[in-house]
Amino acid sequence: IKCINMAHVAIDQLLKYAQQAGDSYYGMVTRDPEFTARQETAVRFAAYIIPGRFGASHATTELVYSFTNLFTYFNDYLMCKSTGANIGRFKQPKLQQFLLYVLSAVECFEVSMEMMAQQRLSEVGKWMTVMFTSVLKTVIRCYMLLVLKTGMCTNPPVPFLNRAHLFGANGPKQSTQAWQGQRSGRIFRSVHSDMSVPYNQLLLGDGEAGGVAKPTKLSYHQLITECLHCSRPLIHLVAMVMFGQKSWKPWLISLAIDIFSLQSFHRVNKLTSSERSEVMRRRLLLLLYLLRSPFYDSFTRDKLLGFLKNVLSKIPIINMVTDMLLSYIPIWQDTYSYCWMS
C-alpha cells in the first residue's frame, strides 16, 4: 500500500511539472512570437547545413526539419488560442480541417520517411514508402475535391499563420484592413488600412492575411484536370514501374498533365487570391522539369555543375553556399519526394 501511495505521489508530481512546463512554453510562445519564429527559422537553416557534418545523416537532419514544421503548426495553434482570433481555417468543416492537417503532416514527413526507409529497408522499402505516401495524398486530395467540393488544391494544404499581422506592437491585431467581394473574391482596401501594407498582406475581418475565401466552383473540365494534377505523382510512379526509371515516357506524361491542368485555368478571372497564387506556383514549378531525370541527366547536369564549379565557386562567401549545393544536389536527385512530389 505504501508503494502504491508513493507511486500516486510521483505521478501527481510528474503531471504537475508537465503542466508547469506546458504553461511556461505557452507563455513563451504567446509573449514573443517573433523570438519563436526566429528559433524555428534557425533550426530549419541548421537542417540544411548539418547534413554530412558531426556524424549526422541526411535522414536525421531531414527529420529535424520535419518536426520543426510540425511544431510551427502547433505554435500557430497556441497563438490563435491566446488571441481568440477566429481565423478562416477554423471556420472550415471539421472533416476538411482534419484531412488538411493529415495532408500537411504527410507532406512534412514524406522526405524523411523515404530517407529513413532507404537507410533501414534498402531500395524496396524506399519505393514502398513512396508508393504509400503517393496513394494516401492522392486519395485525400481527390476525396476533398470530388466529395467535399473544396475547389482547387492549394499548397501548402494548411499555410503557416501570418504572425506579423495577428500580433501588433502592443498585442494582437483585430482590426479589419480589407474586405472581400463575395462574387469576385477580390480584396479591397479599407479606408482605415495602412497604405504601406501590400494587398496580399491585408487583414480581413477574420484576422488573417488573405482570409479564407469561398473556393471557386470548378467546371467539369477543370474538375477532371484538377483530379489529374492531384494524381500526377502517383501516375508518374506507375509510369516508372511500367516503362523504367530511365525512360522519357514518365517525364513526358507528368509534364503533359501539368500543362493540361494549367491550361484549364488559363484566362479564368474569377479566382480567389490563394487560387491565383497557386496557379502562379504551378507555372514556376514547371522549371523543375529541367532538374528532373532523364532531362537532368541528358542536358542540365553538366551545364549546372560546370556553372557552380567554374563560376560561383570562385566568388568569396558565395563559394561556401556553392560547396553546400554541390554536396546536396546528388541527394536531391536520389530522393523521389524532392523531385516529383511537388
PDB file of C-alpha atoms in Angstrom, residues 48 59 73 80 96 161 198 212 242 305 315 319 329 340:
ATOM      1  CA  TYR A  48      20.426  22.372 -44.424  1.00  0.00           C
ATOM      2  CA  ALA A  59      17.802  11.421 -42.932  1.00  0.00           C
ATOM      3  CA  TYR A  73       1.778  24.419 -36.771  1.00  0.00           C
ATOM      4  CA  CYS A  80      -4.581  31.672 -32.228  1.00  0.00           C
ATOM      5  CA  GLN A  96     -11.989  19.163 -44.022  1.00  0.00           C
ATOM      6  CA  LEU A 161      -0.066  31.647 -39.727  1.00  0.00           C
ATOM      7  CA  PRO A 198       0.626  45.324 -49.771  1.00  0.00           C
ATOM      8  CA  VAL A 212     -10.168  32.027 -46.461  1.00  0.00           C
ATOM      9  CA  MET A 242       5.742   0.262 -66.448  1.00  0.00           C
ATOM     10  CA  LEU A 305      27.629  21.618 -62.266  1.00  0.00           C
ATOM     11  CA  ILE A 315      33.431  34.107 -55.702  1.00  0.00           C
ATOM     12  CA  ASN A 319      31.600  29.627 -52.689  1.00  0.00           C
ATOM     13  CA  ILE A 329      22.397  18.005 -55.481  1.00  0.00           C
ATOM     14  CA  TRP A 340       8.436  14.575 -58.037  1.00  0.00           C
TER      15      TRP A 340
END
